[in-house]
Short mmCIF file of C-alpha atoms in Angstrom, two decimals:
data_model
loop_
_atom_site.label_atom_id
_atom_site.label_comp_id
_atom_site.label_asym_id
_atom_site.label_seq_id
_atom_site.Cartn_x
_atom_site.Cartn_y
_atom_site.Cartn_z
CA UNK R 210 77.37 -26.51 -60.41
CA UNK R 211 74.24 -26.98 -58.15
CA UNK R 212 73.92 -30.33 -56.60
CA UNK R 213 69.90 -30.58 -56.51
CA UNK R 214 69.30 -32.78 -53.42
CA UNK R 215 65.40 -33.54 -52.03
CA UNK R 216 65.38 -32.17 -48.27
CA UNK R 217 63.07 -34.81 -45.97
CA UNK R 218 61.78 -33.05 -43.03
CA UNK R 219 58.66 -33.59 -40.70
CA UNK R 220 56.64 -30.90 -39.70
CA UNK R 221 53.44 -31.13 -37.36
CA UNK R 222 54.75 -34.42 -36.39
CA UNK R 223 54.31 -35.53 -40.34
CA UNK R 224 56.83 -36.46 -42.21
CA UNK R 225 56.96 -34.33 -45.58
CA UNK R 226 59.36 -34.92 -48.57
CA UNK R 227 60.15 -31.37 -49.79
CA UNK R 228 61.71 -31.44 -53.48
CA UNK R 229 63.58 -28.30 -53.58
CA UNK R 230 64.21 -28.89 -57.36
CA UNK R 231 61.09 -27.81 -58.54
CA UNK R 232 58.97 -24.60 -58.30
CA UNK R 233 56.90 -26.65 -56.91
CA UNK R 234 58.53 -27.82 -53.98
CA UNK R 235 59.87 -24.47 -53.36
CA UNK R 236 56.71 -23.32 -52.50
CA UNK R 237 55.31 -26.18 -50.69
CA UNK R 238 58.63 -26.04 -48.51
CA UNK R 239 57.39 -22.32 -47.97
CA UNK R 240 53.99 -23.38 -47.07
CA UNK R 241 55.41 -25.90 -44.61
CA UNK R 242 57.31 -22.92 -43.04
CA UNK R 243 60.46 -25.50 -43.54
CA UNK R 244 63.12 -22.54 -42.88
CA UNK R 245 61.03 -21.18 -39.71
CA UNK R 246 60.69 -24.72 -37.92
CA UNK R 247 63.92 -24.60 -36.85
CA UNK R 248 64.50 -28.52 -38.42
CA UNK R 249 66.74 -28.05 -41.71
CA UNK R 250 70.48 -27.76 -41.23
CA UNK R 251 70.85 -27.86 -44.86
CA UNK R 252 68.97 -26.85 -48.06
CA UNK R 253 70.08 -27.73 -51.56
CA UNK R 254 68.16 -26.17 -54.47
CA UNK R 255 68.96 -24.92 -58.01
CA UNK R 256 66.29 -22.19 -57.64
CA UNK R 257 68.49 -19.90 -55.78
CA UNK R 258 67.05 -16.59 -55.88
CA UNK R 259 63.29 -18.36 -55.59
CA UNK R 260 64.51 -20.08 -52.35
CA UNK R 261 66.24 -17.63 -50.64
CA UNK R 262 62.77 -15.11 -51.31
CA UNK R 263 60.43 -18.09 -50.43
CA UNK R 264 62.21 -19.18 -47.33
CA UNK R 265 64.30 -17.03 -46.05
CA UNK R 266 63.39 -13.65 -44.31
CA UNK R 267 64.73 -11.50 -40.99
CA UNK R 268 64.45 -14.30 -38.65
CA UNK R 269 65.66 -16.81 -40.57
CA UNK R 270 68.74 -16.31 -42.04
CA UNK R 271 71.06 -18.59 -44.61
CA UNK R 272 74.94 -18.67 -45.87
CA UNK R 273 75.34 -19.85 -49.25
CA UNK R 274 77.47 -22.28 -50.79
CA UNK R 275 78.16 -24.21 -54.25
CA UNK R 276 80.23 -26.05 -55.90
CA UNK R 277 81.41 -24.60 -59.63
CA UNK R 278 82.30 -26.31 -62.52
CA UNK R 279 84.82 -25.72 -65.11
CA UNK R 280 81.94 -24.54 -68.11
CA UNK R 281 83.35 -26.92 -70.63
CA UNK R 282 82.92 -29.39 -68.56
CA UNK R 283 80.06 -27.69 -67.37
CA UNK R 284 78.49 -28.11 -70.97
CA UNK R 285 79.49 -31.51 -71.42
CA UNK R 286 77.94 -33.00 -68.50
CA UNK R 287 74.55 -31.01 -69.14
CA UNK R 288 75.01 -32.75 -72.36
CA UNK R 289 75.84 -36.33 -71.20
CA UNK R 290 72.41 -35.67 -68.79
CA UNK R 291 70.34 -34.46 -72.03
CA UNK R 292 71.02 -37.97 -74.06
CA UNK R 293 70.47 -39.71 -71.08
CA UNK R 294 66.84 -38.16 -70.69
CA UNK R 295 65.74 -37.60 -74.08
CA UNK R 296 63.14 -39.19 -75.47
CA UNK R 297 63.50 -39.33 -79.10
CA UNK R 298 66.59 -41.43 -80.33
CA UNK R 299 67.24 -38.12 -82.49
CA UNK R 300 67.91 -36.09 -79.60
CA UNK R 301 69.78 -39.36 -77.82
CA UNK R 302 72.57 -39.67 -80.85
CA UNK R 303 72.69 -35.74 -80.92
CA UNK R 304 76.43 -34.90 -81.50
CA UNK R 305 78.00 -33.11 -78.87
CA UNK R 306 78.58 -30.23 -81.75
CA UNK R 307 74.98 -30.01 -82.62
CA UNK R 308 73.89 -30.03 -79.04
CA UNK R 309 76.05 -26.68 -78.24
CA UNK R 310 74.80 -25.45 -81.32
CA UNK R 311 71.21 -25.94 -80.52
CA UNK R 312 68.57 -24.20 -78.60
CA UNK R 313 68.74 -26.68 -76.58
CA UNK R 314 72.06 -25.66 -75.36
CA UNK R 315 71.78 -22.11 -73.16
CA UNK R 316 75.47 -20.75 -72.58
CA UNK R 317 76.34 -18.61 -69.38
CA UNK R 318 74.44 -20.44 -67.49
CA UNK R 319 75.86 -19.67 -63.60
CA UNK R 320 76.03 -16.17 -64.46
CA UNK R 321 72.60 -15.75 -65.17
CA UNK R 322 71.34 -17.96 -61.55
CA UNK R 323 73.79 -15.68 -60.29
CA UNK R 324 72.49 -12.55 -61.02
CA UNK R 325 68.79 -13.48 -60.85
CA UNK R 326 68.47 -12.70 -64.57
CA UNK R 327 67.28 -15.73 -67.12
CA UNK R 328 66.23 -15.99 -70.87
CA UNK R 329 68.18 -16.33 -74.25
CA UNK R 330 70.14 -12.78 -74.21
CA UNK R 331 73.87 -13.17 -72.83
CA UNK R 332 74.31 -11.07 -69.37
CA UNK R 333 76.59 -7.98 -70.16
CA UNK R 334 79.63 -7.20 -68.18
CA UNK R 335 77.61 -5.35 -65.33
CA UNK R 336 75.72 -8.58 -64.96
CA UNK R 337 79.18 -10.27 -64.69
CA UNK R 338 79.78 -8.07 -61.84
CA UNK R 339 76.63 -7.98 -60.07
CA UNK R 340 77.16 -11.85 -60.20
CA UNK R 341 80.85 -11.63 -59.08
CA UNK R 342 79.75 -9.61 -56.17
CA UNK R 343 77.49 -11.99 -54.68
CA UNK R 344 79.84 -14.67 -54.80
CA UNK R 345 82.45 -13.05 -52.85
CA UNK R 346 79.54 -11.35 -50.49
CA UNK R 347 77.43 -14.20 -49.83
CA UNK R 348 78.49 -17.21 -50.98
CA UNK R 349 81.42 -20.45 -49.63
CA UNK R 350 83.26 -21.20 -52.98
CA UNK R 351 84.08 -25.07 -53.60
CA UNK R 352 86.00 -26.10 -56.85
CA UNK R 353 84.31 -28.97 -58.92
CA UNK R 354 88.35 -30.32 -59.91
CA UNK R 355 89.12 -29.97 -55.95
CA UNK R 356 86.03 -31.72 -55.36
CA UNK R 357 87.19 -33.55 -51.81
CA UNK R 358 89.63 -30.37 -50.55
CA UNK R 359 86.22 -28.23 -51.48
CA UNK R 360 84.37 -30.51 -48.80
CA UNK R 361 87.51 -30.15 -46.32
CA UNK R 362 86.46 -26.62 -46.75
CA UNK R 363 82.67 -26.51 -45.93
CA UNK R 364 83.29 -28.97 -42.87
CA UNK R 365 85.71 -26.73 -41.60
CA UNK R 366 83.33 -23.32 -42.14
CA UNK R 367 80.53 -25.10 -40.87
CA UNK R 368 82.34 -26.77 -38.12
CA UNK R 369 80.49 -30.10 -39.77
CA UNK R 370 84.06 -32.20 -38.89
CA UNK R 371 83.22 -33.81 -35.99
CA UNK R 372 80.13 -35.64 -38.24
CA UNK R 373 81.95 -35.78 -41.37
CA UNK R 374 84.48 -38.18 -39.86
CA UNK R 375 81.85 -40.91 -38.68
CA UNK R 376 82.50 -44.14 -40.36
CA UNK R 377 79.20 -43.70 -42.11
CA UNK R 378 79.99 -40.47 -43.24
CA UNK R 379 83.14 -41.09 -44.44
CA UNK R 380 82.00 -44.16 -46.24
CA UNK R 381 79.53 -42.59 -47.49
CA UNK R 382 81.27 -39.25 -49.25
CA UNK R 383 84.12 -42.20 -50.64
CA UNK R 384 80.95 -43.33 -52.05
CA UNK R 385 79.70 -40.45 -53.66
CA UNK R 386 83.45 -39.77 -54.95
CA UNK R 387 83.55 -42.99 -56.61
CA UNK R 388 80.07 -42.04 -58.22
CA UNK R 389 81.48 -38.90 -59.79
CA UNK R 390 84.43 -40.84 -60.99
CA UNK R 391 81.96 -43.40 -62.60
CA UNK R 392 79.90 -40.62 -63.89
CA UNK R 393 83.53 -39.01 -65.60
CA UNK R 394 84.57 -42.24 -67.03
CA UNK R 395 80.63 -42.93 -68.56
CA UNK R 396 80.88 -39.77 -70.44
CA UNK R 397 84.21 -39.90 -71.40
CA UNK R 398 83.46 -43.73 -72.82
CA UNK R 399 80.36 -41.82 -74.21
CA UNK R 400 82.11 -38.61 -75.88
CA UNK R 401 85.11 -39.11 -75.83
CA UNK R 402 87.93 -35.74 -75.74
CA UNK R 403 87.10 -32.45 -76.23
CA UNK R 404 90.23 -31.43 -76.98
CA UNK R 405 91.68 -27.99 -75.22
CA UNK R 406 91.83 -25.59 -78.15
CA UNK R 407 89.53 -27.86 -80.96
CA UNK R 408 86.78 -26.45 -82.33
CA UNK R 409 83.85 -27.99 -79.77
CA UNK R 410 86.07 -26.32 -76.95
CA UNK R 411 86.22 -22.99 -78.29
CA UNK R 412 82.57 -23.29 -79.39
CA UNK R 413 82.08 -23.77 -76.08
CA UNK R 414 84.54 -20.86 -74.43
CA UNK R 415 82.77 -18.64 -77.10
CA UNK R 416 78.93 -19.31 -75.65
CA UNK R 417 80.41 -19.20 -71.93
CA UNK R 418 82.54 -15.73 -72.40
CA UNK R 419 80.84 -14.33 -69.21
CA UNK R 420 80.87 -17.86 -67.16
CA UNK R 421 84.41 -18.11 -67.59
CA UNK R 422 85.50 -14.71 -66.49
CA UNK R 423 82.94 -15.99 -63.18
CA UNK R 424 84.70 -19.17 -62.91
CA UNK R 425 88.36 -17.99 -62.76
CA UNK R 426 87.10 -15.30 -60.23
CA UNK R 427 85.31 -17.95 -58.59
CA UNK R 428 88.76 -20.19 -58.49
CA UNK R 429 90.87 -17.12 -56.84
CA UNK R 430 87.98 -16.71 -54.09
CA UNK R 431 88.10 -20.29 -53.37
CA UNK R 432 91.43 -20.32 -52.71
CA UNK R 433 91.32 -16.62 -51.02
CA UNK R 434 88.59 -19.08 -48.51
CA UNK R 435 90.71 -21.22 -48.09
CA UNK R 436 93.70 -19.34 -46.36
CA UNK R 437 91.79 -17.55 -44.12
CA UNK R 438 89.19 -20.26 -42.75
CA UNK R 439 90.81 -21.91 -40.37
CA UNK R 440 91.51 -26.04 -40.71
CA UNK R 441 89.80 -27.45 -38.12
CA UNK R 442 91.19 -30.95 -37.02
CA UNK R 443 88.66 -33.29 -34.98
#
């Protein structure tokens, strides 16, 4: 799961809102020199392999980090998002069956970001183990179903603890837990169960073969992470 988050920096005493969601704002960032101005702590995109060409080079340098997401749940919540955005009422009442079923639907999806490969073919194992490579080579691991102890564990990599317990930053990542609580319960309200081992879930496990041999490597790296970064208390 890639948390796409606009980045608001000033450059040449401007102030410039760089949209790191789109192509476009990839590039503008990299016309703006963003990366080489020294003012970003943090980027957020979902273009990863875009970004990191476009922004970072020799002299500036970047450690990756993401949070992953179960892909049933995965595919659910890109679902949820799709009849929330559609336009048509067709596509709004899709069933959640139809939708997987659908070219609207593209299964092993982190796999393919991963391993800088995209289009309608399913990686092959090799691709699986590019992508498993550069998670465990480049890349801090968080857990979508640890969400806060997957926090705990950037603040203590990035030695962010000191600002992460300000009032206001507390308050404000409560806030954005009870969001993704509220966002759980709307599409559970919405879709109701997919029950482990029904037919939608194994639908689902059957178009995410490769993204769920990456996810339960992902889950052992996380926790591999986790005991040897140190817990640092402030």
């Amino acid at each position: 799961m890639i948390l796409p988050i606009p980045c608001t920096k000033f450059t040449s005493n401007l102030h410039h809102d760089v949209d790191l969601t789109s192509v476009e704002g990839v590039q503008r960032a990299a016309d703006l020199k963003l990366t080489e101005s020294g003012l970003p702590d943090l980027i957020l995109s979902n273009y990863l392999h875009m970004g990191l060409d476009a922004l970072f080079h020799n002299e500036t340098k970047a450690r990756l980090f993401m949070v992953m997401k179960h892909p049933v749940d995965l595919a659910i919540s890109i679902y949820y998002d799709f009849t929330q955005t559609a336009v048509e009422e067709v596509l709004r009442s899709m069933p959640l069956e139809e939708f997987i079923n659908s070219n609207y639907y593209v299964g092993n999806v982190i796999t393919k970001i991963i391993w800088h490969g995209w289009g309608p073919e399913n990686p092959s194992l090799q691709n699986l183990h590019i992508a498993q490579d550069i998670l465990r080579s480049k890349f801090l691991v968080g857990i979508y179903d640890d969400l806060w102890a997957s926090i705990q564990l950037f603040e203590d990599y990035f030695f962010w603890n000191e600002i992460g317990n300000e009032p206001g930053i507390l308050s404000c990542k409560r806030e954005l837990q009870r969001l993704e609580v509220q966002r759980e319960l709307d599409m559970y309200r919405q879709i109701g169960e997919v029950k482990i081992g029904g037919a939608v879930y194994n639908r689902i496990i059957e178009l995410n073969n490769i993204d769920m041999e990456l996810y339960w490597f992902a889950v052992d790296l996380h926790r591999a992470q986790r005991a040897w970064i140190p817990k640092n208390s402030i």
